XYZ file of C-alpha atoms in Angstrom:
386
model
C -13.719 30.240 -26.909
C -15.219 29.268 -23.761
C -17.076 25.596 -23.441
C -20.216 26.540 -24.136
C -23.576 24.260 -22.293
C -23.961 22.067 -25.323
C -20.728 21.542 -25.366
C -20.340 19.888 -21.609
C -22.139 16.159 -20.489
C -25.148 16.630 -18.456
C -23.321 15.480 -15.839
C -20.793 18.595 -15.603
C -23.354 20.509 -12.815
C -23.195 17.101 -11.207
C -19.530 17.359 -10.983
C -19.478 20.725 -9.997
C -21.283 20.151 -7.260
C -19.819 16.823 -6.090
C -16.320 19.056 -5.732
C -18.503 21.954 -3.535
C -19.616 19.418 -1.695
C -16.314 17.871 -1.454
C -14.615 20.508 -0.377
C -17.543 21.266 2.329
C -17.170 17.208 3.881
C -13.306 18.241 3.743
C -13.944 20.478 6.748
C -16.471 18.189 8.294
C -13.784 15.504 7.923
C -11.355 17.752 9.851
C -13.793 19.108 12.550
C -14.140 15.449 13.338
C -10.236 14.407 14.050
C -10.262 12.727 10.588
C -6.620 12.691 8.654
C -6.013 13.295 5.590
C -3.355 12.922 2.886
C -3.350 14.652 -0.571
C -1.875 12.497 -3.415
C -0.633 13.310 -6.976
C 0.265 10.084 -8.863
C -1.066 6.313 -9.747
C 2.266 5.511 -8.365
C 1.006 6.294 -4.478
C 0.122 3.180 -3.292
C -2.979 4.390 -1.960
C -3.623 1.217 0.432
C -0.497 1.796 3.424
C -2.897 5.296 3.886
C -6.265 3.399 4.241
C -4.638 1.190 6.497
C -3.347 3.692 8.249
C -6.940 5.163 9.079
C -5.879 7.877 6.976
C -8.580 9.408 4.040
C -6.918 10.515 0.477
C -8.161 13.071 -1.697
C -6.177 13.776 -5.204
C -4.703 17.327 -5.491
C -3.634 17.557 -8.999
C -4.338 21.052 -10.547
C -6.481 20.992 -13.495
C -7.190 24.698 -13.834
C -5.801 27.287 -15.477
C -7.063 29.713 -12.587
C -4.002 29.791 -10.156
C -1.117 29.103 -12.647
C -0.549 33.267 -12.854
C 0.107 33.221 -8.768
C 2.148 30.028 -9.226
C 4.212 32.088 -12.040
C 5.215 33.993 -9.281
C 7.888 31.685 -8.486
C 7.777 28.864 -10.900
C 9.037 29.380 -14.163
C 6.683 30.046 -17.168
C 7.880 27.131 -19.201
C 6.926 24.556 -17.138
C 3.965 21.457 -17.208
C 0.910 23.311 -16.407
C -0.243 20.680 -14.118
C 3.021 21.293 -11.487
C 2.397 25.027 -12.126
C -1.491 24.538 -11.312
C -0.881 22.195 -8.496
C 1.513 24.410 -6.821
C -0.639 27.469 -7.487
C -3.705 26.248 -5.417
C -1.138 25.841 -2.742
C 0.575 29.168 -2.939
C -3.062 30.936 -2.824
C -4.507 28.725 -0.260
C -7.350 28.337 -2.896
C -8.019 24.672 -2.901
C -9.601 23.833 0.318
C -8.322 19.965 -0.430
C -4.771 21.014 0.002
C -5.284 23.408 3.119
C -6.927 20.753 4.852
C -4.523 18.110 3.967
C -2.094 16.675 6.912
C 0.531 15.571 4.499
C 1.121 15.754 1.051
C 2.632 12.671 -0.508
C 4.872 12.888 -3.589
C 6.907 11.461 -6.320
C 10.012 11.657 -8.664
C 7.641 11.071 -11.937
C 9.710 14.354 -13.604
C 12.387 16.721 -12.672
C 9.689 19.756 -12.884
C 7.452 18.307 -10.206
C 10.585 16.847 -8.283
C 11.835 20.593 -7.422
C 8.179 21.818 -7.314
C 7.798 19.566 -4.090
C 10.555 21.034 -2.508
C 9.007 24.785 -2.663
C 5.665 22.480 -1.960
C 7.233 21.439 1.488
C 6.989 24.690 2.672
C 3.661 25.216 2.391
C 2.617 21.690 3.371
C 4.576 18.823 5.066
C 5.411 16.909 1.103
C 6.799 13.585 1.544
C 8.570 12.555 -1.850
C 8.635 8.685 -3.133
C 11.739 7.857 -5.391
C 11.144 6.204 -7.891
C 13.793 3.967 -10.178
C 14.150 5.060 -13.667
C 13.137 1.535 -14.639
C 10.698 -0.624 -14.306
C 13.526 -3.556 -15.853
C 16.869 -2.774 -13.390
C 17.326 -6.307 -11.305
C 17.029 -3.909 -8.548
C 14.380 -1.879 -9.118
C 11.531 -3.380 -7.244
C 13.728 -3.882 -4.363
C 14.216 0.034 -4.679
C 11.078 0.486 -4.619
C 10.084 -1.707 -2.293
C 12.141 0.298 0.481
C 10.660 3.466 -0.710
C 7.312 1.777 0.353
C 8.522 0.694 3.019
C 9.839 4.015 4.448
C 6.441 5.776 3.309
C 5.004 3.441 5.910
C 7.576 4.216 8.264
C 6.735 8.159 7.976
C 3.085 7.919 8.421
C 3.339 5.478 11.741
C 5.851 8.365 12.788
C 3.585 11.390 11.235
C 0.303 10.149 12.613
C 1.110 7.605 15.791
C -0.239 4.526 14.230
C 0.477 1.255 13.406
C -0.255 0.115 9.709
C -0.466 -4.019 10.311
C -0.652 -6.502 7.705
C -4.152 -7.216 8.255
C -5.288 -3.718 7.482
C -3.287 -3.442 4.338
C -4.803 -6.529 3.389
C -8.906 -5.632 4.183
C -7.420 -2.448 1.980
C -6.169 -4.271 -0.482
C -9.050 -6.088 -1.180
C -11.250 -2.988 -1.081
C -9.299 -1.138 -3.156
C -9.073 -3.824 -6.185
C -13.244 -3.401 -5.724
C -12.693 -0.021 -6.379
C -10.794 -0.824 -9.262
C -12.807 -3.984 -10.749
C -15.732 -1.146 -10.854
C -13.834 1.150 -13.032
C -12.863 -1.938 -15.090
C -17.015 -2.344 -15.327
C -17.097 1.609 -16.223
C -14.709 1.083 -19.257
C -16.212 -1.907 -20.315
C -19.200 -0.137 -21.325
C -17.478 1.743 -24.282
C -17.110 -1.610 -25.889
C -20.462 -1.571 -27.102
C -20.950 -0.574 -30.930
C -22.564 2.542 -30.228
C -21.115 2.882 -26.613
C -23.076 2.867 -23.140
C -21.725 6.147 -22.301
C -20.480 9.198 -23.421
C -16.654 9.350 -22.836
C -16.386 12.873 -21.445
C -18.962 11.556 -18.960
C -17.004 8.229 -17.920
C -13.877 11.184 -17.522
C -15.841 13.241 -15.615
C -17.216 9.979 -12.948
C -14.108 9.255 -12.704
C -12.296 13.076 -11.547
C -15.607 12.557 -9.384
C -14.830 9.531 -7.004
C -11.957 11.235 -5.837
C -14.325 13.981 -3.815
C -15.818 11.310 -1.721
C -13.286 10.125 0.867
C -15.614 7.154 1.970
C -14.205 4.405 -0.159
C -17.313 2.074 0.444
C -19.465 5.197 -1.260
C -17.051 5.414 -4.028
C -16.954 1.947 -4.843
C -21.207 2.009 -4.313
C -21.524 5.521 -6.917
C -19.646 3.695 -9.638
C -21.674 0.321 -9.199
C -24.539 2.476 -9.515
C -23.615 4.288 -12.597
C -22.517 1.300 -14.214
C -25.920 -0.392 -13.725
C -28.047 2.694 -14.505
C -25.791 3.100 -18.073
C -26.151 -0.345 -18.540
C -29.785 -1.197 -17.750
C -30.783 2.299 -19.980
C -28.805 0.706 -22.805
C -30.327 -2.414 -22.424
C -33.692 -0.609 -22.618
C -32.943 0.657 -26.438
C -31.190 4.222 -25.029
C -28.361 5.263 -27.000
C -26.045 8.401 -25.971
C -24.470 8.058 -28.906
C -24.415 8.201 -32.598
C -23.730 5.064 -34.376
C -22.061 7.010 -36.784
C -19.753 8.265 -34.100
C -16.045 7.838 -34.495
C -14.608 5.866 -32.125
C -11.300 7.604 -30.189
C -9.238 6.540 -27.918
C -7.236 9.355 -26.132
C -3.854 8.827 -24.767
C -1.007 10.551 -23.497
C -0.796 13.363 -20.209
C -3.499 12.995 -17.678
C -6.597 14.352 -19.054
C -8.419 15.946 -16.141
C -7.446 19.593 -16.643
C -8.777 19.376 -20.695
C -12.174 17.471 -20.660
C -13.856 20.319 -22.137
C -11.120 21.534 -23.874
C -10.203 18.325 -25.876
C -12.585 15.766 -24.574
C -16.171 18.010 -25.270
C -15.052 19.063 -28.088
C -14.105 15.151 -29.698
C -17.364 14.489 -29.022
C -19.446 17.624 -30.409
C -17.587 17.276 -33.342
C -18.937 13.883 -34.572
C -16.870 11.623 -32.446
C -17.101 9.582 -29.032
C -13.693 8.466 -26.447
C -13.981 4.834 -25.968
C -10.823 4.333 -24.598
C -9.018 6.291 -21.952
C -5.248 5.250 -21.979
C -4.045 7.600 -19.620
C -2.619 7.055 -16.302
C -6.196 7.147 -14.361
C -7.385 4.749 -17.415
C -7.523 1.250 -17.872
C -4.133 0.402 -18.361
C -3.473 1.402 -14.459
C -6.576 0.262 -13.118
C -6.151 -3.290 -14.743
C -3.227 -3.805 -12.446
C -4.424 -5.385 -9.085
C -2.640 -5.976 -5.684
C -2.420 -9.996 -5.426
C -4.319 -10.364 -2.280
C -3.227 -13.589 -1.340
C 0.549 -13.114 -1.238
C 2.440 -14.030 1.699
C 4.355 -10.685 1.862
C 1.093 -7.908 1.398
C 3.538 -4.842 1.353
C 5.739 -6.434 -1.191
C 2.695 -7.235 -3.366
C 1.883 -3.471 -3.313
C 5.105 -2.406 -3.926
C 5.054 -4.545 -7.091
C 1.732 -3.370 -8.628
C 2.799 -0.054 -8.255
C 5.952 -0.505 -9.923
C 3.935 -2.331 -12.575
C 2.318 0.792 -13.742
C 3.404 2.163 -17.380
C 4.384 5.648 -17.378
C 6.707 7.671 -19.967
C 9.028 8.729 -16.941
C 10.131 4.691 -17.100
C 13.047 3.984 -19.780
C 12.075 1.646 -21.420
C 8.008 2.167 -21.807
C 7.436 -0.432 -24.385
C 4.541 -1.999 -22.272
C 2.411 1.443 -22.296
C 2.693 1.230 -26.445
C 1.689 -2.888 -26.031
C -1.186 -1.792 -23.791
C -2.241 0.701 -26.507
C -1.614 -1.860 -29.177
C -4.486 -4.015 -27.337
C -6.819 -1.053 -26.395
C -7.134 -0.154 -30.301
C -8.427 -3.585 -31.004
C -10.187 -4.159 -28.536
C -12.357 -1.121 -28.718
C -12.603 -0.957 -32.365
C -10.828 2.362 -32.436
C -10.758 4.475 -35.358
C -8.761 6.946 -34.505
C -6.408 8.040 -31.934
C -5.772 11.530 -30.071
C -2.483 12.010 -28.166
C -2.713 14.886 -25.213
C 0.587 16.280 -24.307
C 0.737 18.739 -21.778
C 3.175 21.675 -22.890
C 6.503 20.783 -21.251
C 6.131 17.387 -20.601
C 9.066 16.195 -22.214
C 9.075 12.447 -21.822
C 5.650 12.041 -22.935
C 6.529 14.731 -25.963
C 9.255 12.618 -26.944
C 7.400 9.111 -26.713
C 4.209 10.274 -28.863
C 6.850 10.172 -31.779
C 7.667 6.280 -30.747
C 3.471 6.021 -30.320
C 2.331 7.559 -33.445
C 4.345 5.314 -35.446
C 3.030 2.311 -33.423
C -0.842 3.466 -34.516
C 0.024 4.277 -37.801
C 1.878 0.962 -38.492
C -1.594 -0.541 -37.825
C -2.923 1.664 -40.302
C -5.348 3.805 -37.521
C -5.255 7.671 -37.935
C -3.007 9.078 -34.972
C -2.780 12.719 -34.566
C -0.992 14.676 -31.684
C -2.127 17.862 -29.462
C 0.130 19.892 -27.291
C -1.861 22.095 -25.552
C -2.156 23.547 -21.819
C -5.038 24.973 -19.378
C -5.829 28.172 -20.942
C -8.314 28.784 -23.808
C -5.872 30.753 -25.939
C -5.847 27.708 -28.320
C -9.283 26.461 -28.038
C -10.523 27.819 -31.786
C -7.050 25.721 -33.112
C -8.198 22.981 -30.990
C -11.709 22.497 -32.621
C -10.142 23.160 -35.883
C -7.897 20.390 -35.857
C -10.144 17.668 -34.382
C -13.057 18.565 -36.602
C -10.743 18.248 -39.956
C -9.311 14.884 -38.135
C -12.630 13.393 -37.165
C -13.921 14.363 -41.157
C -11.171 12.764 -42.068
C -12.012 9.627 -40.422
């Protein structure tokens, strides 16, 4: 079944239109000599590209809509976020990726590792590698020289010079960016929440259409204050009576109608996103006052919790703290079909959440709406059983 308009936040036409309209400045951007580079992980280290004078736009697929062109040469059994990312490439249907100068990379999972090399022929890809492990003696040193040559290529790529005073005015704007998402999340720790959760999703999958980091920074101030200052005025979004979720697992962006809509049309409301655009990532800021800037980046990348790292205990820690801290009552994993390593850690996570006696359920699920009516099913019997 289809999402339905009752089922979608008032602000889904809003996001619509933001990505028109994104995809519109995209060519302005261009027509004017701007650069731009299209990333597809947390682990980019987004600040050597806004040193560099260079925009960034994400270029993750979320859609279901290209994965039967992409099936052309991927295989069918494969994450449908590589198979939707490299489909929008293939049919030179996301404007993003046409206009982007370089495509930057990363060795999160063997699917998307190969992807990028059919990905490099479409689009100049330039692949990060990371270590296995976040815990290796040598590991941020490894990474550390995979920052460092990601510099390297983009001096080369676009003639500049990244210098240590740029990566630090970056630095510092960037950790804005991120203190106002921190502000963004807070407001779900209200008992009944600030915001709906599908709508903090949905701002979120929004900044990344506005390649002006000062606006993006300014649109979630704004938000923020307007949620706040409505709450503070007696306006409540939500039910009281609302069960309190927080979702974890895959990146959510390509199922916020599919899973996120329907958690809260069914009597309950995402307080906490612990996904890899969530808090857990965004908490992690670049020390700005380090004597060696490009070091400091390299670490708080490195920092980040992801189920491609072996060991991932400090993702199931982070969780550990999210559930108390926003009163959860419940929690939803997402796993993307195909993506093994997060597959095989929701068995280590559910028994985390159950040993603190919270109700933990797991959905493995993809783009399409073949398994929407199972979908509702399930989360409605979970949520009544809350």
């Amino acid at each position: 079944m289809e999402p339905n308009e009752n089922m979608l936040p008032k602000t889904f036409d809003e996001f619509v239109d933001a990505r028109k309209q994104g995809f519109m400045r995209a060519k302005e951007f261009k027509d004017h000599g701007g650069k731009l580079a299209g990333c597809l992980c947390s682990y980019t280290p987004q600040e050597l590209m806004d040193a560099a004078g260079i925009a960034t736009v994400g270029l993750c697929g979320t859609s279901n809509e290209t994965i039967p062109d992409a099936e052309r040469v991927l295989p069918k059994n494969l994450c449908p976020l590589i198979k939707s990312t490299y489909g929008f490439a293939y049919s030179e249907k996301c404007p993003y990726t046409y206009f982007s100068d370089i495509i930057i990379g990363e060795t999160t999972c063997d699917g998307k590792k190969k992807m990028y090399e059919l990905l490099n022929e479409i689009k100049d890809t330039y692949v990060l590698h990371l270590p296995q492990s976040q815990n290796r003696e040598y590991a941020k040193e490894i990474w550390y020289q995979e920052i460092l040559l990601l510099k390297n290529k983009l001096e080369e790529t676009f003639q500049v010079t990244i210098t240590d005073e740029n990566l630090r005015k970056a630095v510092h704007k960037r950790n804005q960016l991120r203190r106002a998402h921190l502000d963004m999340y807070r407001l779900q720790e209200s008992c009944p929440p600030a915001m709906k959760g599908t709508e903090m999703m949905i701002a979120l999958q929004q900044g990344t259409f506005t390649f002006d980091l000062d606006q993006q920074i300014a649109n979630v101030r704004q938000r923020v204050a307007g949620a706040r200052e409505a709450y503070e005025n007696g306006k409540r979004p939500v039910s009281e009576d609302a069960r309190r979720i927080l979702i974890t697992g895959c990146p959510t962006g390509g199922v916020i109608q599919k899973v996120g809509a329907v958690i809260e049309n069914s009597g309950g409301v995402i307080v906490c996103l612990d996904d890899c655009s969530g808090e857990r990532t965004n908490m992690l800021m670049v020390d700005e006052n380090a004597d060696d800037i490009l070091r400091a980046i390299a670490d708080r990348y490195l920092a980040i919790n992801c189920s491609v790292m072996t060991s991932n205990d400090g993702r199931l820690e982070n969780t550990r703290k999210m559930i108390e801290k926003y009163q959860v009552d419940g929690v939803i994993e997402v796993v993307l079909q195909a993506c093994h390593t997060f597959n095989i850690e929701s068995f280590r996570m559910g028994r985390m959440v159950e040993e603190l006696g919270i109700p933990y359920m797991k959905l493995e699920t993809d783009y399409s709406t073949t398994d929407n009516g199972q979908i509702e099913t399930r989360v409605a019997a979970f949520l009544e059983m809350l």
